[in-house]
Coordinates of C-alpha atoms in Angstrom, one line a residue:
M16 CA -51.2 -20.4 33.8
Q17 CA -53.4 -17.3 33.0
P18 CA -51.6 -14.7 30.8
D19 CA -51.9 -11.9 33.4
H20 CA -50.5 -14.2 36.2
R21 CA -47.7 -15.4 34.0
A22 CA -46.8 -11.8 33.2
R23 CA -46.5 -11.0 36.9
V24 CA -44.4 -14.1 37.5
E25 CA -42.2 -13.3 34.5
K26 CA -41.6 -9.7 35.7
S27 CA -40.6 -11.0 39.1
L28 CA -38.3 -13.6 37.5
K29 CA -36.5 -11.0 35.3
R30 CA -36.2 -8.5 38.1
K31 CA -34.5 -11.1 40.4
L32 CA -32.4 -12.5 37.5
D33 CA -31.2 -9.0 36.4
A34 CA -30.2 -8.1 40.0
R35 CA -28.2 -11.3 40.4
C36 CA -26.6 -11.3 37.0
A37 CA -25.4 -7.7 37.7
L38 CA -22.6 -9.3 39.6
F39 CA -21.2 -10.5 36.3
V40 CA -20.5 -6.9 35.4
L41 CA -18.4 -6.5 38.6
I42 CA -16.6 -9.8 37.9
Y43 CA -15.8 -8.7 34.4
I44 CA -14.4 -5.4 35.6
M45 CA -12.0 -7.3 37.8
N46 CA -11.3 -9.8 35.1
Y47 CA -10.1 -7.0 32.8
L48 CA -8.4 -5.1 35.6
D49 CA -6.3 -8.1 36.5
R50 CA -5.5 -8.7 32.9
N51 CA -4.8 -5.2 31.7
N52 CA -3.1 -3.5 34.7
L53 CA 0.2 -4.4 33.1
A54 CA -0.2 -1.4 30.7
A55 CA -0.8 1.0 33.6
A56 CA 2.1 -0.5 35.6
R57 CA 4.4 0.0 32.6
L58 CA 4.0 3.8 32.9
K59 CA 5.4 3.7 36.5
G60 CA 8.5 1.6 36.1
L61 CA 7.5 -2.0 35.7
Q62 CA 9.4 -2.5 32.5
A63 CA 12.5 -0.8 33.8
D64 CA 12.4 -2.7 37.2
L65 CA 12.1 -6.1 35.6
R66 CA 14.6 -5.1 32.9
L67 CA 12.3 -6.0 30.0
D68 CA 13.0 -4.9 26.4
D69 CA 10.0 -4.1 24.2
T70 CA 9.8 -7.6 22.8
Q71 CA 9.8 -9.2 26.2
Y72 CA 7.1 -6.8 27.4
A73 CA 5.0 -7.7 24.3
T74 CA 5.5 -11.4 25.2
C75 CA 4.3 -10.8 28.7
L76 CA 1.1 -9.3 27.2
S77 CA 0.6 -12.0 24.6
I78 CA 1.4 -15.1 26.6
L79 CA -1.7 -14.6 28.7
Y80 CA -3.8 -15.4 25.6
V81 CA -2.0 -18.7 25.0
G82 CA -3.4 -20.0 28.3
Y83 CA -6.7 -18.2 27.6
I84 CA -7.1 -20.0 24.3
L85 CA -6.2 -23.4 25.6
M86 CA -8.8 -23.5 28.4
Q87 CA -11.9 -22.0 27.0
V88 CA -13.4 -25.0 25.1
P89 CA -12.7 -27.6 27.9
S90 CA -14.0 -25.1 30.5
N91 CA -17.3 -24.5 28.6
I92 CA -17.8 -28.3 28.0
L93 CA -17.5 -28.7 31.8
I94 CA -19.6 -25.8 32.9
N95 CA -22.4 -27.0 30.5
R96 CA -22.6 -30.3 32.4
I97 CA -22.4 -29.2 36.0
A98 CA -25.4 -28.3 38.2
R99 CA -23.9 -25.4 40.0
P100 CA -22.0 -23.1 37.6
S101 CA -22.0 -20.3 40.2
W102 CA -19.7 -22.3 42.4
Y103 CA -17.4 -23.0 39.4
I104 CA -17.1 -19.4 38.4
S105 CA -16.5 -18.4 42.1
A106 CA -13.7 -20.9 42.4
V107 CA -11.9 -19.9 39.3
M108 CA -12.2 -16.2 40.2
L109 CA -10.7 -16.9 43.6
I110 CA -7.7 -18.7 41.9
W111 CA -7.1 -15.9 39.3
G112 CA -7.2 -13.3 42.1
M113 CA -4.4 -15.2 43.9
I114 CA -2.4 -15.5 40.7
S115 CA -2.9 -11.8 40.0
T116 CA -1.5 -10.8 43.4
L117 CA 1.7 -12.8 42.6
S118 CA 2.3 -10.4 39.6
G119 CA 3.4 -7.8 42.2
S120 CA 6.1 -10.1 43.6
V121 CA 8.0 -11.1 40.5
H122 CA 11.5 -9.8 39.8
N123 CA 12.3 -11.0 36.3
F124 CA 11.0 -11.8 32.8
A125 CA 10.6 -15.5 33.5
G126 CA 8.5 -14.9 36.6
M127 CA 6.2 -12.5 34.8
V128 CA 5.7 -14.7 31.8
S129 CA 4.8 -17.7 34.0
I130 CA 2.3 -15.7 36.0
R131 CA 0.7 -14.2 32.9
F132 CA 0.3 -17.7 31.3
F133 CA -1.5 -19.2 34.3
L134 CA -3.6 -16.0 34.8
G135 CA -4.9 -16.4 31.3
F136 CA -5.4 -20.2 31.7
V137 CA -7.7 -19.6 34.8
E138 CA -9.4 -16.4 33.6
A139 CA -10.5 -18.3 30.4
A140 CA -13.4 -19.9 32.3
F141 CA -15.2 -16.7 33.0
L142 CA -16.4 -15.0 29.8
P143 CA -17.6 -18.0 27.8
G144 CA -19.1 -19.4 31.0
A145 CA -21.0 -16.2 31.7
L146 CA -22.3 -15.9 28.2
L147 CA -23.5 -19.5 28.3
I148 CA -25.3 -18.9 31.6
L149 CA -27.0 -15.8 30.2
S150 CA -28.1 -17.6 27.1
K151 CA -29.8 -20.3 29.3
W152 CA -32.0 -17.6 31.0
Y153 CA -32.6 -14.9 28.4
T154 CA -34.5 -15.1 25.1
R155 CA -33.0 -13.9 21.8
R156 CA -34.9 -10.7 22.1
E157 CA -33.4 -10.0 25.5
L158 CA -29.9 -11.3 25.1
T159 CA -28.1 -8.5 23.3
V160 CA -28.9 -5.9 25.9
R161 CA -27.8 -8.3 28.7
N162 CA -24.6 -9.1 26.9
A163 CA -24.1 -5.3 26.5
I164 CA -24.5 -4.8 30.2
L165 CA -22.0 -7.6 30.9
F166 CA -19.5 -6.1 28.4
C167 CA -19.9 -2.7 30.0
G168 CA -17.8 -4.4 32.7
N169 CA -15.1 -4.6 30.1
L170 CA -15.5 -1.0 29.0
I171 CA -15.8 0.3 32.5
S172 CA -12.7 -1.6 33.6
N173 CA -10.7 0.4 31.0
A174 CA -11.9 3.6 32.6
F175 CA -11.5 2.3 36.2
S176 CA -8.1 0.8 35.5
A177 CA -6.9 4.2 34.5
L178 CA -8.4 5.9 37.6
I179 CA -7.3 3.2 40.0
G180 CA -3.9 3.2 38.4
A181 CA -3.6 7.0 38.7
G182 CA -4.5 6.8 42.4
V183 CA -2.2 3.9 43.3
L184 CA 0.8 4.8 41.1
S185 CA 0.9 8.4 42.4
N186 CA 0.4 7.7 46.1
M187 CA 1.9 4.2 46.9
D188 CA 5.4 4.5 45.6
G189 CA 7.8 3.5 48.3
V190 CA 5.2 2.4 50.8
L191 CA 6.7 -0.4 52.9
G192 CA 9.7 -0.2 50.6
H193 CA 7.8 -1.4 47.5
A194 CA 7.4 0.2 44.1
A195 CA 3.9 1.6 43.3
W196 CA 3.3 -0.8 40.4
R197 CA 3.6 -3.7 42.8
W198 CA 0.9 -2.3 45.0
L199 CA -1.3 -2.0 42.0
F200 CA -1.3 -5.8 41.5
W201 CA -1.6 -6.6 45.2
I202 CA -4.6 -4.3 45.8
E203 CA -6.5 -5.3 42.7
G204 CA -5.9 -9.0 43.4
A205 CA -7.2 -8.8 46.9
I206 CA -10.4 -7.1 45.7
T207 CA -10.9 -9.9 43.2
M208 CA -10.7 -12.6 45.8
A209 CA -13.2 -10.8 48.0
I210 CA -15.7 -10.6 45.2
A211 CA -15.1 -14.2 44.3
I212 CA -16.4 -15.4 47.7
S213 CA -19.7 -13.5 47.3
A214 CA -20.2 -14.8 43.7
A215 CA -20.9 -18.4 45.1
F216 CA -24.0 -17.1 46.9
I217 CA -25.3 -14.5 44.4
L218 CA -24.9 -15.8 40.8
P219 CA -27.7 -17.9 39.4
D220 CA -27.3 -21.5 38.3
L221 CA -29.7 -23.1 35.9
P222 CA -33.5 -22.5 35.2
T223 CA -34.1 -26.0 36.6
N224 CA -32.4 -25.7 40.0
S225 CA -31.3 -22.1 40.8
R226 CA -31.7 -21.0 44.4
G227 CA -33.6 -17.8 45.2
F228 CA -36.5 -18.3 42.7
S229 CA -39.9 -19.7 43.3
Q230 CA -41.0 -22.9 41.6
E231 CA -43.4 -20.9 39.4
E232 CA -40.5 -18.6 38.3
L233 CA -38.3 -21.5 37.4
L234 CA -41.1 -23.1 35.3
V235 CA -41.7 -19.8 33.5
A236 CA -38.0 -19.5 32.9
Q237 CA -37.9 -22.9 31.3
Y238 CA -41.0 -22.3 29.2
R239 CA -39.7 -18.9 27.9
M240 CA -36.6 -20.6 26.5
T241 CA -38.8 -23.3 24.9
E242 CA -41.1 -20.6 23.3
D243 CA -38.0 -18.7 22.0
V244 CA -36.9 -21.4 19.6
G245 CA -39.5 -24.2 19.8
E246 CA -37.4 -26.7 21.8
A247 CA -36.5 -27.0 25.4
D248 CA -33.0 -25.7 26.2
T249 CA -31.7 -29.0 27.3
D250 CA -29.4 -31.7 26.0
S251 CA -30.7 -35.2 25.5
A252 CA -29.9 -37.8 28.1
E253 CA -28.1 -39.9 25.4
Q254 CA -25.8 -37.0 24.5
R255 CA -22.1 -37.7 25.2
T256 CA -19.6 -35.3 26.5
F257 CA -18.0 -34.4 23.2
D258 CA -21.1 -34.4 21.0
G259 CA -21.4 -30.7 21.1
L260 CA -17.8 -30.3 19.9
I261 CA -18.4 -32.7 17.0
M262 CA -21.5 -30.8 16.0
V263 CA -19.5 -27.5 16.0
L264 CA -16.7 -28.9 14.0
K265 CA -19.1 -29.9 11.2
D266 CA -20.7 -26.5 10.9
I267 CA -19.0 -24.1 8.5
K268 CA -20.5 -21.0 10.1
V269 CA -18.2 -21.6 13.0
Y270 CA -15.1 -21.3 10.9
V271 CA -16.3 -18.1 9.2
M272 CA -17.2 -16.5 12.5
M273 CA -13.8 -17.6 14.0
L274 CA -11.8 -15.8 11.3
T275 CA -14.1 -12.8 11.3
F276 CA -14.0 -12.4 15.1
T277 CA -10.2 -12.8 15.1
A278 CA -9.8 -10.0 12.7
Y279 CA -12.1 -7.9 14.8
V280 CA -10.0 -8.6 17.9
V281 CA -6.8 -7.6 16.1
G282 CA -8.6 -4.3 15.3
L283 CA -9.6 -3.8 18.9
S284 CA -6.1 -4.6 20.2
F285 CA -5.5 -0.9 20.9
N286 CA -7.3 -1.6 24.2
A287 CA -4.2 -3.1 25.8
Y288 CA -2.1 -0.1 24.7
F289 CA -4.7 2.7 25.4
P290 CA -2.7 4.5 28.1
S291 CA 0.3 4.5 25.7
L292 CA -1.9 5.9 22.9
T293 CA -3.2 8.6 25.1
Q294 CA 0.4 9.4 26.1
T295 CA 1.1 10.4 22.5
L296 CA -0.9 13.5 23.3
G297 CA 2.1 14.7 25.3
F298 CA 0.9 14.8 28.9
G299 CA 2.4 13.4 32.1
Y300 CA 1.5 9.9 33.3
V301 CA -1.2 11.0 35.8
P302 CA -3.1 13.3 33.3
T303 CA -2.6 10.5 30.7
L304 CA -4.3 7.9 32.9
L305 CA -7.1 10.3 33.8
M306 CA -7.7 11.2 30.2
S307 CA -7.8 7.5 29.3
S308 CA -11.1 7.1 31.2
P309 CA -13.7 9.3 29.4
P310 CA -13.5 7.5 26.0
W311 CA -14.5 4.2 27.7
V312 CA -17.4 5.8 29.5
F313 CA -18.6 7.1 26.2
A314 CA -18.1 3.6 24.6
C315 CA -20.2 2.1 27.4
L316 CA -23.1 4.4 26.7
I317 CA -22.9 3.9 22.9
S318 CA -22.7 0.1 23.4
L319 CA -25.9 0.0 25.6
L320 CA -27.8 2.2 23.0
N321 CA -26.6 0.1 20.1
A322 CA -27.5 -3.2 21.9
W323 CA -30.9 -1.9 22.8
H324 CA -31.7 -1.0 19.2
S325 CA -30.3 -4.3 18.0
D326 CA -32.7 -6.2 20.3
K327 CA -35.6 -3.9 19.3
T328 CA -35.1 -4.4 15.6
Q329 CA -33.7 -8.0 15.8
E330 CA -30.9 -7.0 13.5
K331 CA -27.2 -7.8 13.9
F332 CA -25.1 -7.0 10.8
F333 CA -25.5 -3.2 10.7
H334 CA -25.3 -3.0 14.5
I335 CA -21.9 -4.7 14.2
T336 CA -20.4 -3.0 11.1
G337 CA -21.7 0.5 12.0
P338 CA -19.5 0.9 15.1
I339 CA -16.6 -0.6 13.2
C340 CA -16.9 2.1 10.6
V341 CA -16.9 4.7 13.3
G342 CA -13.7 3.1 14.7
I343 CA -12.1 3.3 11.3
V344 CA -12.8 7.0 11.2
G345 CA -11.0 7.3 14.5
F346 CA -8.0 5.3 13.2
V347 CA -7.8 7.5 10.1
I348 CA -7.8 10.7 12.2
S349 CA -5.0 9.4 14.4
M350 CA -2.9 8.6 11.3
A351 CA -3.7 11.9 9.5
T352 CA -3.1 14.6 12.0
G353 CA -1.0 15.6 15.0
N354 CA -3.6 18.0 16.4
I355 CA -4.1 17.1 20.1
A356 CA -7.8 17.8 20.2
A357 CA -8.5 15.8 17.0
R358 CA -6.4 12.9 18.2
Y359 CA -8.3 12.9 21.6
V360 CA -11.6 12.8 19.8
A361 CA -10.3 10.0 17.7
L362 CA -9.7 7.9 20.9
F363 CA -13.5 8.3 21.6
L364 CA -14.4 7.0 18.2
Q365 CA -11.9 4.1 18.5
A366 CA -13.3 3.1 21.8
S367 CA -16.9 3.2 20.5
S368 CA -16.1 0.5 18.0
Y369 CA -16.5 -2.0 20.9
A370 CA -20.3 -1.5 20.5
G371 CA -20.3 -3.9 17.5
F372 CA -18.1 -6.4 19.4
I373 CA -20.8 -6.9 22.0
V374 CA -23.6 -7.5 19.4
F375 CA -21.3 -10.1 17.7
Y376 CA -21.4 -12.3 20.8
S377 CA -25.2 -12.4 20.8
W378 CA -25.1 -13.1 17.1
I379 CA -23.1 -16.3 18.0
S380 CA -25.7 -17.4 20.5
S381 CA -28.6 -16.8 18.1
S382 CA -26.8 -18.6 15.3
F383 CA -26.3 -21.7 17.3
P384 CA -29.4 -21.8 19.6
R385 CA -29.8 -25.5 20.2
P386 CA -28.7 -27.9 21.6
P387 CA -27.0 -26.2 24.6
A388 CA -23.9 -28.4 24.2
K389 CA -23.3 -27.1 20.7
R390 CA -23.9 -23.5 21.8
A391 CA -21.5 -23.8 24.7
V392 CA -18.7 -25.1 22.4
A393 CA -19.4 -22.6 19.7
L394 CA -19.2 -19.7 22.1
A395 CA -16.0 -21.0 23.6
M396 CA -14.3 -22.0 20.3
I397 CA -15.1 -18.7 18.5
N398 CA -14.0 -16.6 21.5
A399 CA -10.9 -18.8 22.1
F400 CA -9.7 -18.7 18.5
S401 CA -10.3 -14.9 18.4
Q402 CA -7.8 -14.4 21.2
L403 CA -5.1 -15.1 18.6
G404 CA -5.9 -11.6 17.6
N405 CA -4.7 -10.4 21.0
V406 CA -1.5 -12.3 20.6
A407 CA -0.9 -10.6 17.3
G408 CA -2.1 -7.3 18.6
A409 CA 0.6 -7.3 21.2
Y410 CA 3.2 -7.0 18.5
V411 CA 1.1 -4.8 16.2
W412 CA 1.4 -2.0 18.7
G413 CA 5.1 -2.3 19.1
M414 CA 5.6 0.1 16.2
E415 CA 5.6 3.5 18.0
A416 CA 7.1 5.7 15.3
N417 CA 5.0 8.6 14.2
G418 CA 2.3 8.1 16.8
F419 CA 1.7 4.4 16.0
R420 CA 0.8 5.3 12.4
K421 CA 1.8 1.9 11.0
S422 CA -0.1 0.2 13.8
Y423 CA -3.2 2.2 13.0
G424 CA -2.9 1.1 9.4
I425 CA -2.9 -2.5 10.3
V426 CA -5.9 -2.4 12.6
T427 CA -7.8 -0.4 9.9
S428 CA -7.3 -3.2 7.4
M429 CA -8.4 -5.7 10.0
F430 CA -11.6 -3.9 10.5
G431 CA -12.1 -4.0 6.7
V432 CA -11.7 -7.8 6.9
T433 CA -14.2 -8.0 9.7
I434 CA -16.9 -6.2 7.7
I435 CA -16.4 -8.6 4.8
G436 CA -16.6 -11.6 7.2
C437 CA -19.8 -10.3 8.7
W438 CA -21.3 -9.9 5.3
I439 CA -20.5 -13.5 4.5
V440 CA -22.1 -14.7 7.7
R441 CA -25.2 -12.7 6.9
M442 CA -25.5 -14.3 3.5
M443 CA -25.1 -17.8 5.0
L444 CA -27.8 -17.1 7.6
A445 CA -30.1 -15.6 4.9
R446 CA -29.7 -18.7 2.8
L447 CA -30.8 -20.8 5.8
N448 CA -33.8 -18.6 6.4
K449 CA -34.7 -19.0 2.8
K450 CA -34.6 -22.8 3.2
L451 CA -36.8 -22.6 6.3
A452 CA -39.3 -20.3 4.5
Q453 CA -39.5 -22.7 1.5
G454 CA -40.3 -25.6 3.8
E455 CA -36.9 -27.4 3.4
I456 CA -37.0 -28.0 7.2
S457 CA -35.6 -31.4 7.5
A458 CA -32.6 -30.8 5.2
A459 CA -31.6 -27.6 6.9
W460 CA -32.1 -28.9 10.4
E461 CA -30.1 -32.1 9.7
Q462 CA -27.3 -30.4 7.9
H463 CA -26.7 -27.6 10.4
A464 CA -28.0 -29.1 13.7
D465 CA -28.7 -25.6 14.9
V466 CA -32.2 -25.5 16.3
A467 CA -32.7 -29.2 16.9
A468 CA -30.0 -31.8 17.0
R469 CA -32.7 -34.5 16.7
T470 CA -34.9 -33.8 13.6
A471 CA -36.8 -37.1 14.1
E472 CA -37.7 -36.1 17.6
I473 CA -39.3 -32.8 16.4
E474 CA -41.0 -34.5 13.5
G475 CA -42.4 -37.1 15.8
R476 CA -44.3 -34.6 18.0
S477 CA -47.6 -34.9 16.2
G478 CA -50.1 -32.4 17.3
D479 CA -47.5 -30.4 19.3
P480 CA -48.2 -26.7 18.6
M481 CA -44.6 -25.8 19.6
A482 CA -43.2 -28.0 16.8
A483 CA -45.4 -26.2 14.3
E484 CA -44.3 -22.9 15.7
V485 CA -40.6 -23.7 15.2
K486 CA -41.1 -24.8 11.6
V487 CA -43.1 -21.7 10.7
G488 CA -41.9 -19.0 13.0
F489 CA -38.1 -19.5 13.6
R490 CA -35.6 -17.6 11.6
Y491 CA -31.9 -16.8 12.0
L492 CA -31.2 -13.1 13.0
L493 CA -29.3 -11.3 10.3

């Protein structure tokens, strides 16, 4: 294929792909709305109507992540092996929409705990599955921005949840004899199910079989991924179902990233309590919900800018730790002053710490590029384990005295742990890059199984320029 013709085909491919993957953003918005609307509902009587004490409410928040943790790795092993991942994501979204609507029909603690557990169990399939699909289409130079666009669904959902919550909670109370917080679950669940049906027809599948692309575009999509690392983004025919899991369990980088990411998630756990944190400014529940939105819009813009610069410079560490340091400043302000304006500015700084969180996900993908089975399990395992941070975070924010001062102290220390963990990961990847540069290819490849699970296969491609390219040109992103 001539270079100019390939450029036209690649441009058409990415335009179609970006348009179809944009639905992931809407799905992620609903994923977080259905997960986090409990916080908005709490402001309008959910906790009182269900007769929940503070510990029981925290349990309702945290139990979701138990199901979320249990299902992520099995789900990603499955989605990596099926030909139509779009149908799979559509099906699980339809199910979690149904479960979410049931949240508006419960009348006691046991019912809410059960609903929240199964909601997390089903929702677990989406995020690691979406990240895996994106990593099968986009190169390492493109992935961080696309992940950022996806995670803007998370950030926008925090803004939309407050706005939707304000509208529903202030206008639906007593309609058909039901409390406003019940209508919040019913309306959002119904929207989720409607979007789920469209997902089966819009989302892309794999570069080998996706509908809506020409044969040339699919071939270019496959070749792009081969060029990116030097090996086709496919598993070998002999690879067994759990080989990816075995490779991940043998790689020490996974464990360091798991612990680091968990500390990061504890630090970001203010997300679930954001309306309550905004309420400390002293306004009523409608102004509180409306004021909860602008910090997340700001965080979305900062995240896109940070991700774009990370892709442009191909650097990860400082693009993760920089936003974390900004978040720490926001925590310190919230602990140090009772001034309303300063505390509101602090909420903007805290929300912007999500910008590094987004880059961390692309760091995972680029640190475990091949084979796909290993990347799939690494994404799911690191993300699943990190959800323990949300379980702990539900109890961290139970300390409301002095404007959550003790809670802010805990999350500040967790951000410190995250920075240390990121530095350790950076040193590990730099050491691998040094091995690659010194020509110790076989040892590094065999020990870590990152770029090629089958060293012998790569070494056997005599005369293959792509094999030479991976040996000379590949490096881990720091």
